[in-house]
Tab-separated table of C-alpha atoms and ligand atoms in Angstrom:
chain	number	residue	atom	x	y	z
Y	4	UNK	CA	-9.240	-45.383	81.050
Y	5	UNK	CA	-11.548	-46.054	78.153
Y	6	UNK	CA	-9.407	-43.914	75.886
Y	7	UNK	CA	-6.231	-45.684	76.892
Y	8	UNK	CA	-7.828	-49.056	76.142
Y	9	UNK	CA	-8.939	-48.035	72.694
Y	10	UNK	CA	-5.582	-46.515	71.914
Y	11	UNK	CA	-3.616	-49.537	73.019
Y	12	UNK	CA	-5.788	-51.837	70.913
Y	13	UNK	CA	-5.487	-49.600	67.916
Y	14	UNK	CA	-1.782	-49.173	68.373
Y	15	UNK	CA	-1.162	-52.899	68.509
Y	16	UNK	CA	-3.228	-53.604	65.449
Y	17	UNK	CA	-1.864	-50.731	63.422
Y	18	UNK	CA	1.768	-50.317	64.237
Y	19	UNK	CA	2.604	-49.783	60.582
Y	20	UNK	CA	-0.123	-47.228	59.885
Y	21	UNK	CA	0.668	-45.504	63.119
Y	22	UNK	CA	4.342	-45.103	62.263
Y	23	UNK	CA	3.373	-43.885	58.860
Y	24	UNK	CA	1.162	-41.186	60.380
Y	25	UNK	CA	3.999	-39.986	62.605
Y	26	UNK	CA	3.412	-36.803	64.600
Y	27	UNK	CA	-0.102	-36.604	63.332
Y	28	UNK	CA	-1.006	-39.318	65.856
Y	29	UNK	CA	-0.602	-36.983	68.843
Y	30	UNK	CA	-2.802	-34.346	67.329
Y	31	UNK	CA	-5.543	-36.900	66.676
Y	32	UNK	CA	-5.215	-38.250	70.191
Y	33	UNK	CA	-5.904	-34.775	71.580
Y	34	UNK	CA	-8.934	-34.373	69.366
Y	35	UNK	CA	-10.189	-37.801	70.294
Y	36	UNK	CA	-10.169	-36.840	73.972
Y	37	UNK	CA	-12.664	-34.074	73.279
Y	38	UNK	CA	-14.728	-35.833	70.675
Y	39	UNK	CA	-15.692	-39.212	72.054
Y	40	UNK	CA	-19.444	-38.700	71.877
Y	41	UNK	CA	-19.723	-37.653	68.248
Y	42	UNK	CA	-20.448	-40.487	65.831
Y	43	UNK	CA	-20.803	-40.241	62.079
Y	44	UNK	CA	-21.877	-42.564	59.289
Y	45	UNK	CA	-18.941	-43.662	57.229
Y	46	UNK	CA	-19.228	-44.675	53.603
Y	47	UNK	CA	-15.936	-46.240	52.546
Y	48	UNK	CA	-14.523	-48.162	49.626
Y	49	UNK	CA	-12.442	-47.629	46.521
Y	50	UNK	CA	-12.801	-44.748	44.108
Y	51	UNK	CA	-13.873	-47.448	41.640
Y	52	UNK	CA	-14.090	-51.227	41.790
Y	53	UNK	CA	-11.396	-52.825	39.661
Y	54	UNK	CA	-12.046	-56.598	39.785
Y	55	UNK	CA	-14.039	-59.348	41.506
Y	56	UNK	CA	-11.154	-59.907	43.945
Y	57	UNK	CA	-11.077	-56.191	44.720
Y	58	UNK	CA	-14.802	-56.254	45.480
Y	59	UNK	CA	-14.361	-59.273	47.780
Y	60	UNK	CA	-11.527	-57.611	49.652
Y	61	UNK	CA	-13.559	-54.413	50.014
Y	62	UNK	CA	-16.500	-56.301	51.566
Y	63	UNK	CA	-14.181	-58.167	53.899
Y	64	UNK	CA	-12.461	-54.997	55.153
Y	65	UNK	CA	-15.691	-53.004	55.449
Y	66	UNK	CA	-17.195	-55.882	57.446
Y	67	UNK	CA	-14.128	-56.018	59.698
Y	68	UNK	CA	-14.414	-52.299	60.464
Y	69	UNK	CA	-18.192	-52.411	60.957
Y	70	UNK	CA	-18.845	-50.195	57.946
Y	71	UNK	CA	-22.370	-50.668	56.595
Y	72	UNK	CA	-22.343	-48.585	53.422
Y	73	UNK	CA	-19.660	-49.400	50.845
Y	74	UNK	CA	-18.455	-47.291	47.933
Y	75	UNK	CA	-18.769	-49.655	44.962
Y	76	UNK	CA	-18.470	-47.424	41.912
Y	77	UNK	CA	-18.948	-49.167	38.564
Y	78	UNK	CA	-18.933	-46.100	36.306
Y	79	UNK	CA	-16.249	-43.451	36.555
Y	80	UNK	CA	-16.495	-40.111	34.829
Y	81	UNK	CA	-12.895	-39.108	34.033
Y	82	UNK	CA	-11.293	-35.766	33.292
Y	83	UNK	CA	-9.441	-37.469	30.408
Y	84	UNK	CA	-10.302	-40.859	28.874
Y	85	UNK	CA	-8.806	-43.833	30.763
Y	86	UNK	CA	-10.159	-46.611	32.983
Y	87	UNK	CA	-13.831	-45.719	33.212
Y	88	UNK	CA	-14.976	-48.425	35.596
Y	89	UNK	CA	-15.898	-52.070	35.052
Y	90	UNK	CA	-19.518	-51.174	34.256
Y	91	UNK	CA	-22.207	-53.871	34.244
Y	92	UNK	CA	-19.659	-56.602	34.922
Y	93	UNK	CA	-19.717	-55.484	38.570
Y	94	UNK	CA	-23.449	-55.885	39.139
Y	95	UNK	CA	-23.135	-59.378	40.718
Y	96	UNK	CA	-20.564	-57.968	43.196
Y	97	UNK	CA	-23.052	-55.317	44.304
Y	98	UNK	CA	-25.762	-57.949	44.598
Y	99	UNK	CA	-23.501	-60.034	46.798
Y	100	UNK	CA	-22.814	-57.001	49.000
Y	101	UNK	CA	-26.561	-56.417	49.392
Y	102	UNK	CA	-27.089	-60.110	50.213
Y	103	UNK	CA	-24.422	-59.854	52.897
Y	104	UNK	CA	-26.311	-56.956	54.503
Y	105	UNK	CA	-24.234	-54.047	53.179
Y	106	UNK	CA	-25.648	-50.997	51.457
Y	107	UNK	CA	-23.899	-50.621	48.092
Y	108	UNK	CA	-23.228	-46.976	47.200
Y	109	UNK	CA	-22.349	-45.727	43.746
Y	110	UNK	CA	-22.630	-42.900	41.262
Y	111	UNK	CA	-25.134	-43.172	38.453
Y	112	UNK	CA	-24.636	-40.963	35.419
Y	113	UNK	CA	-27.920	-41.701	33.692
Y	114	UNK	CA	-31.453	-42.790	34.636
Y	115	UNK	CA	-30.734	-46.032	32.745
Y	116	UNK	CA	-27.839	-46.824	35.081
Y	117	UNK	CA	-30.032	-46.043	38.100
Y	118	UNK	CA	-32.757	-48.323	36.734
Y	119	UNK	CA	-30.292	-51.137	36.082
Y	120	UNK	CA	-28.900	-51.059	39.619
Y	121	UNK	CA	-32.359	-50.839	41.111
Y	122	UNK	CA	-33.720	-53.800	39.164
Y	123	UNK	CA	-30.607	-56.005	39.180
Y	124	UNK	CA	-29.368	-55.303	42.702
Y	125	UNK	CA	-31.878	-53.616	45.014
Y	126	UNK	CA	-35.081	-55.328	43.786
Y	127	UNK	CA	-33.417	-58.761	43.678
Y	128	UNK	CA	-32.412	-58.698	47.345
Y	129	UNK	CA	-35.415	-58.405	49.666
Y	130	UNK	CA	-35.124	-55.712	52.374
Y	131	UNK	CA	-31.866	-54.407	50.989
Y	132	UNK	CA	-30.982	-50.742	50.838
Y	133	UNK	CA	-29.115	-48.800	48.215
Y	134	UNK	CA	-27.374	-45.428	48.024
Y	135	UNK	CA	-27.011	-43.813	44.622
Y	136	UNK	CA	-25.497	-40.442	43.961
Y	137	UNK	CA	-25.336	-37.727	41.348
Y	138	UNK	CA	-21.690	-36.802	40.824
Y	139	UNK	CA	-20.200	-33.361	40.464
Y	140	UNK	CA	-19.743	-33.581	36.696
Y	141	UNK	CA	-23.293	-34.650	35.961
Y	142	UNK	CA	-24.820	-31.234	35.353
Y	143	UNK	CA	-27.540	-31.919	32.829
Y	144	UNK	CA	-30.737	-31.093	34.669
Y	145	UNK	CA	-32.889	-33.323	32.467
Y	146	UNK	CA	-30.766	-36.321	33.461
Y	147	UNK	CA	-30.885	-35.216	37.103
Y	148	UNK	CA	-34.647	-34.991	36.979
Y	149	UNK	CA	-35.010	-38.412	35.347
Y	150	UNK	CA	-32.692	-39.956	37.940
Y	151	UNK	CA	-34.966	-38.372	40.581
Y	152	UNK	CA	-37.889	-40.057	38.907
Y	153	UNK	CA	-36.289	-43.522	38.696
Y	154	UNK	CA	-35.167	-43.558	42.348
Y	155	UNK	CA	-38.578	-42.550	43.697
Y	156	UNK	CA	-38.932	-45.768	45.700
Y	157	UNK	CA	-38.728	-46.266	49.443
Y	158	UNK	CA	-35.439	-47.864	50.480
Y	159	UNK	CA	-33.326	-46.120	47.857
Y	160	UNK	CA	-31.327	-43.056	48.904
Y	161	UNK	CA	-29.932	-40.411	46.601
Y	162	UNK	CA	-26.998	-38.210	47.523
Y	163	UNK	CA	-26.542	-34.895	45.743
Y	164	UNK	CA	-22.907	-33.931	45.309
Y	165	UNK	CA	-22.214	-30.289	44.584
Y	166	UNK	CA	-21.182	-29.213	41.087
Y	167	UNK	CA	-17.486	-28.254	40.576
Y	168	UNK	CA	-18.023	-24.485	40.571
Y	169	UNK	CA	-18.951	-22.431	43.621
Y	170	UNK	CA	-22.683	-21.671	43.612
Y	171	UNK	CA	-25.199	-22.418	46.309
Y	172	UNK	CA	-28.089	-21.702	43.947
Y	173	UNK	CA	-26.866	-24.307	41.477
Y	174	UNK	CA	-26.353	-26.976	44.155
Y	175	UNK	CA	-29.827	-26.237	45.550
Y	176	UNK	CA	-31.162	-26.396	41.990
Y	177	UNK	CA	-30.013	-30.023	41.614
Y	178	UNK	CA	-32.046	-30.853	44.722
Y	179	UNK	CA	-35.055	-29.098	43.185
Y	180	UNK	CA	-34.671	-30.985	39.911
Y	181	UNK	CA	-34.616	-34.432	41.524
Y	182	UNK	CA	-37.613	-33.468	43.679
Y	183	UNK	CA	-39.421	-32.318	40.583
Y	184	UNK	CA	-38.616	-35.714	39.039
Y	185	UNK	CA	-40.431	-37.413	41.898
Y	186	UNK	CA	-37.812	-38.207	44.542
Y	187	UNK	CA	-38.914	-37.512	48.142
Y	188	UNK	CA	-37.009	-35.320	50.618
Y	189	UNK	CA	-36.589	-38.357	52.943
Y	190	UNK	CA	-34.489	-40.054	50.264
Y	191	UNK	CA	-32.025	-37.211	49.803
Y	192	UNK	CA	-28.762	-36.087	51.337
Y	193	UNK	CA	-26.186	-33.451	50.410
Y	194	UNK	CA	-22.544	-34.297	49.803
Y	195	UNK	CA	-19.913	-31.583	49.842
Y	196	UNK	CA	-16.884	-32.492	47.683
Y	197	UNK	CA	-15.424	-29.003	47.543
Y	198	UNK	CA	-15.179	-26.634	44.606
Y	199	UNK	CA	-12.569	-26.426	41.857
Y	200	UNK	CA	-9.676	-24.335	43.184
Y	201	UNK	CA	-8.859	-20.905	41.794
Y	202	UNK	CA	-5.412	-22.185	40.778
Y	203	UNK	CA	-3.418	-25.418	40.663
Y	204	UNK	CA	-1.195	-24.337	43.568
Y	205	UNK	CA	-4.000	-24.916	46.065
Y	206	UNK	CA	-3.154	-27.204	48.980
Y	207	UNK	CA	-6.466	-28.996	48.410
Y	208	UNK	CA	-7.759	-30.534	45.201
Y	209	UNK	CA	-11.194	-28.952	45.755
Y	210	UNK	CA	-11.311	-26.540	48.704
Y	211	UNK	CA	-14.602	-26.732	50.623
Y	212	UNK	CA	-16.957	-23.898	51.481
Y	213	UNK	CA	-18.207	-25.070	54.853
Y	214	UNK	CA	-20.413	-22.039	55.377
Y	215	UNK	CA	-22.234	-22.708	52.148
Y	216	UNK	CA	-22.642	-26.411	52.936
Y	217	UNK	CA	-23.943	-25.537	56.398
Y	218	UNK	CA	-26.388	-22.996	55.013
Y	219	UNK	CA	-27.802	-25.408	52.469
Y	220	UNK	CA	-28.057	-28.093	55.136
Y	221	UNK	CA	-29.939	-25.648	57.417
Y	222	UNK	CA	-32.225	-24.401	54.667
Y	223	UNK	CA	-33.154	-27.828	53.293
Y	224	UNK	CA	-32.902	-29.925	56.464
Y	225	UNK	CA	-31.023	-32.559	54.417
Y	226	UNK	CA	-28.219	-34.582	56.042
Y	227	UNK	CA	-24.740	-33.332	55.146
Y	228	UNK	CA	-22.038	-35.811	54.127
Y	229	UNK	CA	-18.474	-34.582	53.613
Y	230	UNK	CA	-16.123	-36.044	50.987
Y	231	UNK	CA	-12.612	-35.514	52.393
Y	232	UNK	CA	-11.105	-37.604	49.560
Y	233	UNK	CA	-12.122	-35.369	46.662
Y	234	UNK	CA	-11.681	-32.230	48.760
Y	235	UNK	CA	-8.154	-33.169	49.887
Y	236	UNK	CA	-6.830	-34.911	46.789
Y	237	UNK	CA	-3.713	-36.193	48.609
Y	238	UNK	CA	-3.793	-38.804	51.371
Y	239	UNK	CA	-1.893	-36.602	53.873
Y	240	UNK	CA	-4.499	-33.867	53.461
Y	241	UNK	CA	-7.374	-36.376	53.461
Y	242	UNK	CA	-6.254	-37.751	56.835
Y	243	UNK	CA	-6.294	-34.274	58.328
Y	244	UNK	CA	-9.694	-33.472	56.845
Y	245	UNK	CA	-11.320	-36.639	58.211
Y	246	UNK	CA	-10.319	-35.498	61.682
Y	247	UNK	CA	-11.477	-31.924	61.070
Y	248	UNK	CA	-14.859	-33.004	59.709
Y	249	UNK	CA	-15.311	-35.465	62.580
Y	250	UNK	CA	-15.591	-32.469	64.881
Y	251	UNK	CA	-18.422	-30.751	63.046
Y	252	UNK	CA	-21.780	-31.457	64.684
Y	253	UNK	CA	-23.792	-30.675	61.540
Y	254	UNK	CA	-21.924	-33.327	59.546
Y	255	UNK	CA	-23.725	-36.646	59.678
Y	256	UNK	CA	-21.266	-38.655	57.653
Y	257	UNK	CA	-18.155	-38.845	55.493
Y	258	UNK	CA	-17.515	-40.684	52.238
Y	259	UNK	CA	-13.925	-41.883	52.100
Y	260	UNK	CA	-11.936	-43.548	49.331
Y	261	UNK	CA	-10.027	-46.616	50.489
Y	262	UNK	CA	-7.939	-49.049	48.435
Y	263	UNK	CA	-5.836	-52.102	49.348
Y	264	UNK	CA	-2.872	-50.682	47.422
Y	265	UNK	CA	-3.506	-46.940	46.992
Y	266	UNK	CA	-0.322	-46.248	44.984
Y	267	UNK	CA	-1.460	-48.664	42.289
Y	268	UNK	CA	-5.153	-47.751	42.209
Y	269	UNK	CA	-6.483	-47.313	38.677
Y	270	UNK	CA	-8.235	-44.052	39.627
Y	271	UNK	CA	-7.476	-41.349	42.198
Y	272	UNK	CA	-4.320	-43.093	43.444
Y	273	UNK	CA	-3.010	-40.053	45.335
Y	274	UNK	CA	-6.010	-39.592	47.580
Y	275	UNK	CA	-7.007	-43.113	48.593
Y	276	UNK	CA	-6.187	-44.412	52.067
Y	277	UNK	CA	-5.298	-47.969	53.017
Y	278	UNK	CA	-7.816	-49.854	55.160
Y	279	UNK	CA	-5.459	-49.847	58.135
Y	280	UNK	CA	-5.047	-46.072	57.896
Y	281	UNK	CA	-8.816	-45.701	57.828
Y	282	UNK	CA	-9.200	-48.021	60.794
Y	283	UNK	CA	-6.760	-45.985	62.826
Y	284	UNK	CA	-8.316	-42.649	61.895
Y	285	UNK	CA	-11.843	-43.778	62.695
Y	286	UNK	CA	-10.844	-45.223	66.017
Y	287	UNK	CA	-8.778	-42.228	67.048
Y	288	UNK	CA	-11.504	-39.798	66.062
Y	289	UNK	CA	-14.144	-41.837	67.845
Y	290	UNK	CA	-16.188	-41.983	64.654
Y	291	UNK	CA	-17.133	-45.659	64.485
H	326	LIG	C1	-16.661	-39.857	43.103
H	326	LIG	O1	-17.155	-39.690	44.218
H	326	LIG	O2	-16.424	-40.974	42.638
H	326	LIG	C2	-16.351	-38.704	42.257
H	326	LIG	C3	-15.970	-38.841	41.006
H	326	LIG	O3	-16.451	-37.531	42.867
H	326	LIG	P1	-16.935	-36.155	42.270
H	326	LIG	O4	-18.158	-36.432	41.428
H	326	LIG	O5	-17.250	-35.374	43.495
H	326	LIG	O6	-15.781	-35.598	41.499
H	327	LIG	MN1	-12.494	-40.671	43.170
């Protein structure tokens, strides 16, 4: 009965997204039946913030879906030069998110960026929380260590994404570097974003190594967050992965790229979901 109620609500609200998902809907429904008890933390928002209006819309949609932690990237490392984020211009948007009770989440490439966000956002909003992360391309261990040193404050979390190439020792080494810098274990989490594929014909942009992620999670005791967006690389694959990862008991959260108009996103257009797609997937997987 409970399942039918949820499904009818979701179906009414998301006719468009539902049609778009097609046969996939049935498969999710079956999974949902077996997965009602498992909840995960969802971090959602665009690959990168593009404007003040975009930030407002993101807060509104996250609030509507009951999402606490919002992706609000200001700096974007790019494979080739292009839109590299709005930078410091976006700091007031993050501060507003913190004032409204959200946890802003973003990548910092340098200790200076971490410091700026901590002083201009986190420290300015009493009792707020903040999630920073070290991205896959940021493989200078001196910078990692200094970021670990800057974030060593209660109330700030640091997520360690794996590097692009497959190596458990290297991923574990990033954790060691930030600890050496002064960060505490309680502040840290692991994020698996997959590894660069052996060739461009791969179905996924960055195929995951779930065994490795599980092992590192077991060995360190750190929470494991999956990144279906950068693993999948295409929205059809991302949708499937969200459902797959929702079933894994060792996964405590997922970070998902969402954009009001994915086709016209300035970065990672192919892999971002619309908010209504995300709403449907979360409801059907019993995640939120
Ligand atoms: C991101 O999460 O914004 C990102 C660029 O991902 P990654 O560092 O995993 O490539
Ligand atoms: Mn991205």
